[in-house]
Tab-separated table of C-alpha atoms in Angstrom:
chain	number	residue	atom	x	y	z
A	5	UNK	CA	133.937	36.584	87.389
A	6	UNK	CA	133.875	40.272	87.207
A	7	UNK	CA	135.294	40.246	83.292
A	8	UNK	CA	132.915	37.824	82.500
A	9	UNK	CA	130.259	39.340	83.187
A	10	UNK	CA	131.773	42.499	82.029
A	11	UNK	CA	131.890	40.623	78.486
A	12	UNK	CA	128.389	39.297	78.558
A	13	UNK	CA	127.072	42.842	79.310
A	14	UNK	CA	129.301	43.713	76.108
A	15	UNK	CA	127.386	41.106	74.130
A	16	UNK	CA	124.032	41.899	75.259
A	17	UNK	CA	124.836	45.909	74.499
A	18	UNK	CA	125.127	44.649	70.910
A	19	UNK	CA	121.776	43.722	70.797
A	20	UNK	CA	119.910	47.325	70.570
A	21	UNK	CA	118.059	46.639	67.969
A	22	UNK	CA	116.741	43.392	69.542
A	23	UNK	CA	115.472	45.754	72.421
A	24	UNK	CA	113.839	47.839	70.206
A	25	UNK	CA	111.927	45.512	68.395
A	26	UNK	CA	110.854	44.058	71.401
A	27	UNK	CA	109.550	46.915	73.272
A	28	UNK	CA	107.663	47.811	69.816
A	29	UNK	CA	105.979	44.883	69.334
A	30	UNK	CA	104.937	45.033	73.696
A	31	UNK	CA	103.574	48.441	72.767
A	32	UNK	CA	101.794	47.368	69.837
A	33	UNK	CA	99.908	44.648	71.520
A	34	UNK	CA	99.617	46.297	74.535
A	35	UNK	CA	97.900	49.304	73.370
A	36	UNK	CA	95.732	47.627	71.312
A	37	UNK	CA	94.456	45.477	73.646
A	38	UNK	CA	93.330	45.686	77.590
A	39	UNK	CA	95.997	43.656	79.285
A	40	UNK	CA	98.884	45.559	80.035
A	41	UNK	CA	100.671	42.429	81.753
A	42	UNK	CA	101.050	40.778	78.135
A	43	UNK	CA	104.156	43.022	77.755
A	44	UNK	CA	105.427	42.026	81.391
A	45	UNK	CA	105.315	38.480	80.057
A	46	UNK	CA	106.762	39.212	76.659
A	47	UNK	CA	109.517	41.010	77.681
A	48	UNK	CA	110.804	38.790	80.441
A	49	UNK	CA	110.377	35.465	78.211
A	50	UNK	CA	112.806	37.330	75.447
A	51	UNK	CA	115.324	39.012	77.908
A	52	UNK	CA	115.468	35.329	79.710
A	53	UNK	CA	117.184	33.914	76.177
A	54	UNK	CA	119.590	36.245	76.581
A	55	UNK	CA	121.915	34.276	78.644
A	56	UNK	CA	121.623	31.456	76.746
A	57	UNK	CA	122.714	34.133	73.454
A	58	UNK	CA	125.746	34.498	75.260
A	59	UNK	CA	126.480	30.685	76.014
A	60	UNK	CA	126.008	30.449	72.567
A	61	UNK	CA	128.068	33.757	70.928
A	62	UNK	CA	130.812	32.232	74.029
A	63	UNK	CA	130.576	28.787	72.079
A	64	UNK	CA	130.940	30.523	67.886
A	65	UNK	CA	134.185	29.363	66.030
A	66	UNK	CA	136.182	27.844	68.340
A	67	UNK	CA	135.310	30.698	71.546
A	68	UNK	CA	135.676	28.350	74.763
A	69	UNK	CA	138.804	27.407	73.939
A	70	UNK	CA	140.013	30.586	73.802
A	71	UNK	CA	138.292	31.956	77.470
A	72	UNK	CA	139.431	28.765	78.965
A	73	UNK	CA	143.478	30.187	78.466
A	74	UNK	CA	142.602	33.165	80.200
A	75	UNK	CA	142.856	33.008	84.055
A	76	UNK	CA	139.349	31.182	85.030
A	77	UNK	CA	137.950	27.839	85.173
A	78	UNK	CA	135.293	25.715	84.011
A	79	UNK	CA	133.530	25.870	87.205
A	80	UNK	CA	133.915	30.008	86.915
A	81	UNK	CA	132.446	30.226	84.253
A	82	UNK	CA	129.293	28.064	84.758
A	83	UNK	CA	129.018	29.708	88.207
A	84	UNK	CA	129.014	33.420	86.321
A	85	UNK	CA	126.564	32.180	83.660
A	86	UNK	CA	123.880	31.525	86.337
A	87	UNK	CA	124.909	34.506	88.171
A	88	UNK	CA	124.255	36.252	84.981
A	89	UNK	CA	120.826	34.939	84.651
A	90	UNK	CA	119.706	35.857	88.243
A	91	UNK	CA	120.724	39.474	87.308
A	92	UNK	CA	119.302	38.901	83.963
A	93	UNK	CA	115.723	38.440	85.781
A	94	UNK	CA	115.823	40.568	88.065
A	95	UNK	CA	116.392	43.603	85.791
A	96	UNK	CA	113.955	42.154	83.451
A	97	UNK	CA	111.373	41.751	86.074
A	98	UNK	CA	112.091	45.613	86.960
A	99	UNK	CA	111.760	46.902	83.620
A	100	UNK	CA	108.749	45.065	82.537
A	101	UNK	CA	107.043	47.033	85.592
A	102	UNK	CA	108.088	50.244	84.499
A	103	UNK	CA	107.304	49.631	80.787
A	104	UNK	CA	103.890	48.280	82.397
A	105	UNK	CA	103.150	51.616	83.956
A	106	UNK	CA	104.020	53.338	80.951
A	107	UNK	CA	101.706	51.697	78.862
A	108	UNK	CA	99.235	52.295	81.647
A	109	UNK	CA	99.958	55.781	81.426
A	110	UNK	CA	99.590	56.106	77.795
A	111	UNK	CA	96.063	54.276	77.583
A	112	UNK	CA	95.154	56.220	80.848
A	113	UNK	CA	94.113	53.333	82.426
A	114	UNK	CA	94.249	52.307	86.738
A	115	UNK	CA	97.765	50.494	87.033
A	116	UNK	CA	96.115	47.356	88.777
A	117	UNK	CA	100.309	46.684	90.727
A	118	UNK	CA	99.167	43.504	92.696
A	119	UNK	CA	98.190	42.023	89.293
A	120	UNK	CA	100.944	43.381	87.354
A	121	UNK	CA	103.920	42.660	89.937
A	122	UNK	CA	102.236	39.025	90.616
A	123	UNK	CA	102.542	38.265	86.694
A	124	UNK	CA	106.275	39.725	86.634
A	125	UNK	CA	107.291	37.758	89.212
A	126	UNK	CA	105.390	34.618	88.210
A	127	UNK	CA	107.147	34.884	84.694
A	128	UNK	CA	110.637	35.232	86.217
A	129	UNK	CA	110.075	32.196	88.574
A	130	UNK	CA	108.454	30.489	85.411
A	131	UNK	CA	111.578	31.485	83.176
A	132	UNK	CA	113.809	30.959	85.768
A	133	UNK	CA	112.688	27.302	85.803
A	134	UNK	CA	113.597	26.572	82.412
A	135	UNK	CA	117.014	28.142	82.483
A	136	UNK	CA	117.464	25.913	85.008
A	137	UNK	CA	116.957	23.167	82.517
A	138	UNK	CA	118.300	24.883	79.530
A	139	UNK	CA	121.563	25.783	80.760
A	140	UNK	CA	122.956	22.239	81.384
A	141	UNK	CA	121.204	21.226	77.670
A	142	UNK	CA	123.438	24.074	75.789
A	143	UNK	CA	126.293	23.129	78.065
A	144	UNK	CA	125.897	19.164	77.088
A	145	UNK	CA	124.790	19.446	73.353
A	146	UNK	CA	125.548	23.022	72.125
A	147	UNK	CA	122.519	25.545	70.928
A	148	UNK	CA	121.109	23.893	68.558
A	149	UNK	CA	120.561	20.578	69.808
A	150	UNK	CA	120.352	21.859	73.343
A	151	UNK	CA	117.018	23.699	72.269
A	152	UNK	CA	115.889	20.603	70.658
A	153	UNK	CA	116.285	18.549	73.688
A	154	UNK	CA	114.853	21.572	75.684
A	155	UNK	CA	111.804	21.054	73.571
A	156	UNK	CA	111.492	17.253	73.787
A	157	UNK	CA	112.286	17.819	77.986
A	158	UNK	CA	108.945	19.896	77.707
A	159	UNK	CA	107.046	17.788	75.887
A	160	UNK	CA	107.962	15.157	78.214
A	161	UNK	CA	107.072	16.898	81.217
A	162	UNK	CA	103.900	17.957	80.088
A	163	UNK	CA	103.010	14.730	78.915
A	164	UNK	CA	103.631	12.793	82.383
A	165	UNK	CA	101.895	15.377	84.020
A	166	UNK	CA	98.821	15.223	81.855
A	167	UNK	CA	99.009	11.116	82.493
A	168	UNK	CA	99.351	11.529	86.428
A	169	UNK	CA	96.069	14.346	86.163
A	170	UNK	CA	94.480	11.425	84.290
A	171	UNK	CA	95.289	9.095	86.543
A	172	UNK	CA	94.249	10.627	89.697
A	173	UNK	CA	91.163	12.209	88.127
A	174	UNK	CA	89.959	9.404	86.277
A	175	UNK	CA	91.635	5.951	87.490
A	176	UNK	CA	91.588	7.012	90.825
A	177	UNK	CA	88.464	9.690	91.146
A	178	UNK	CA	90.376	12.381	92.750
A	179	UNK	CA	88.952	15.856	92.761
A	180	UNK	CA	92.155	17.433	92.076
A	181	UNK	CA	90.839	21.220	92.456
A	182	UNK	CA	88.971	20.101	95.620
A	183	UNK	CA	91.930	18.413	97.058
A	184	UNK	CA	94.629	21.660	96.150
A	185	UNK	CA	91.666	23.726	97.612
A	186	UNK	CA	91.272	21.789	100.610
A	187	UNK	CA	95.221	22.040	101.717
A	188	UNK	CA	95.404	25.811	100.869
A	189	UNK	CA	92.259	26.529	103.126
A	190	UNK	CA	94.393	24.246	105.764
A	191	UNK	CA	97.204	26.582	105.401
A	192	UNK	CA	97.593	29.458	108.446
A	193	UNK	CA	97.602	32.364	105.921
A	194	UNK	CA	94.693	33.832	103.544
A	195	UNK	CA	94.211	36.296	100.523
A	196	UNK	CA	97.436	38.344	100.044
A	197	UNK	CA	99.159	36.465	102.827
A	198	UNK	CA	98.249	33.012	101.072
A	199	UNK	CA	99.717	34.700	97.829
A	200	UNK	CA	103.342	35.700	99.634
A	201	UNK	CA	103.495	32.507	101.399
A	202	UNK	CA	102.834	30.677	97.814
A	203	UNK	CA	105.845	32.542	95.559
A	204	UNK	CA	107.832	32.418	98.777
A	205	UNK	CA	107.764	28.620	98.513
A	206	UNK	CA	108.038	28.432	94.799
A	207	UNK	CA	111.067	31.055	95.197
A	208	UNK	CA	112.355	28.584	97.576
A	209	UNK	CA	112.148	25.677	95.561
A	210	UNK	CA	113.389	27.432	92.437
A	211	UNK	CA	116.491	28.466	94.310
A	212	UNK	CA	116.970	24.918	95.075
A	213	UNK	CA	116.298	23.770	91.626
A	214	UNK	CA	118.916	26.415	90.360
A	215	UNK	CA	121.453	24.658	92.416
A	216	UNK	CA	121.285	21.280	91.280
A	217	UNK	CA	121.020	22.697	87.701
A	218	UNK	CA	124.374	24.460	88.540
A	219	UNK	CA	125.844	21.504	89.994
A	220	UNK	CA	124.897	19.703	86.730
A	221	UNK	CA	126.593	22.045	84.464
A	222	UNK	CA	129.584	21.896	86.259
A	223	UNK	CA	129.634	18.644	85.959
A	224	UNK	CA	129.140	18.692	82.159
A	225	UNK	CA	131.373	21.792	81.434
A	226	UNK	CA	134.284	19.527	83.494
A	227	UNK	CA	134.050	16.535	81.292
A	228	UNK	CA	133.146	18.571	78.237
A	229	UNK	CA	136.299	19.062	75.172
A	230	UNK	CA	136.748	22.169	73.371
């Protein structure tokens, strides 16, 4: 796994000029606005397509055929692509908060951390959950038509959750925000303990999510011809 990751990190080092670009355009619209945590968010949701860059550069004329004669496996592989990604996130997630402060620096403005680590974290949990569904769609149908059926899987999702809203809000007469405020006043835990105990679960749950994801790609990458 260790060479593997060793050539992703290669890959990604190509892409200066990507970083560059990025961190201009988070300055731009940073400092000419008042939300510093819009570059937080900008950054991570850029870095996070990184790993699929490298499915994809792995994939170019004919690639995976030639990894899969050197000593690893299919399972390997998927295993060090989602390793990849957690690292991926986590580095992101740690550079957005220093670029943050930075920028906070630069406007001379009060670094507000509790809202700018919350929306770091949020955004790698929230990016994390679509590479957990983006992965397996590159793996199955490549990156073009892996993005496509990313972008239908979203639709999708959205749409059934718009029709349950409706249906418990409207068919039903369920005050959703009353109900979700209800059980978090039930919970034993309040202000910042309320907001630990929530990302812990989500954390939780992504981890979880991860794995099936993983277990799908294998799967795929298994059955899949080069």
């Amino acid at each position: 796994m260790k060479g593997l990751l060793i050539k992703d990190l290669k890959i990604i080092a190509e892409q200066k000029k990507f970083f560059i670009v990025a961190i201009v355009f988070a300055a731009l619209f940073t400092l000419s606005g008042n939300d510093i945590t819009f570059a937080a968010t900008y950054i991570i949701l850029l870095t996070s397509m990184l790993t699929l860059t490298t499915i994809s550069y792995d994939e170019f004329n004919g690639g995976m055929a030639f990894l899969l004669t050197l000593p690893t496996t299919r399972k390997l592989y998927t295993k060090e692509k989602y390793v990849f990604a957690f690292i991926n996130l986590f580095l992101a997630c740690v550079f957005s908060i220093l670029v943050c402060a930075l920028f906070a620096v630069a406007k001379g403005t009060t670094i507000e951390w509790d809202s700018l680590i919350s929306t770091c974290v949020g955004s790698c949990l929230g990016m994390g959950l679509m590479l957990s569904i983006t992965i397996p769609l590159e793996f199955k149908f490549g990156a073009e038509k892996g993005r496509v059926a990313m972008i239908s899987a979203v639709v999708a999702i959205t749409v059934i959750g718009v029709g349950i809203y409706k249906l418990l809000t409207e068919v039903l007469d369920i005050n959703v925000n009353k109900l979700i405020a209800d059980v978090l006043a039930k919970l034993p835990a309040s202000g910042k303990g309320l907001e630990v105990l929530l990302v812990s679960v989500m954390a939780v749950a992504l981890v979880l999510i991860l794995f099936i994801s993983y277990l799908v790609s294998v799967k795929i990458m298994k059955k899949k011809e080069f």
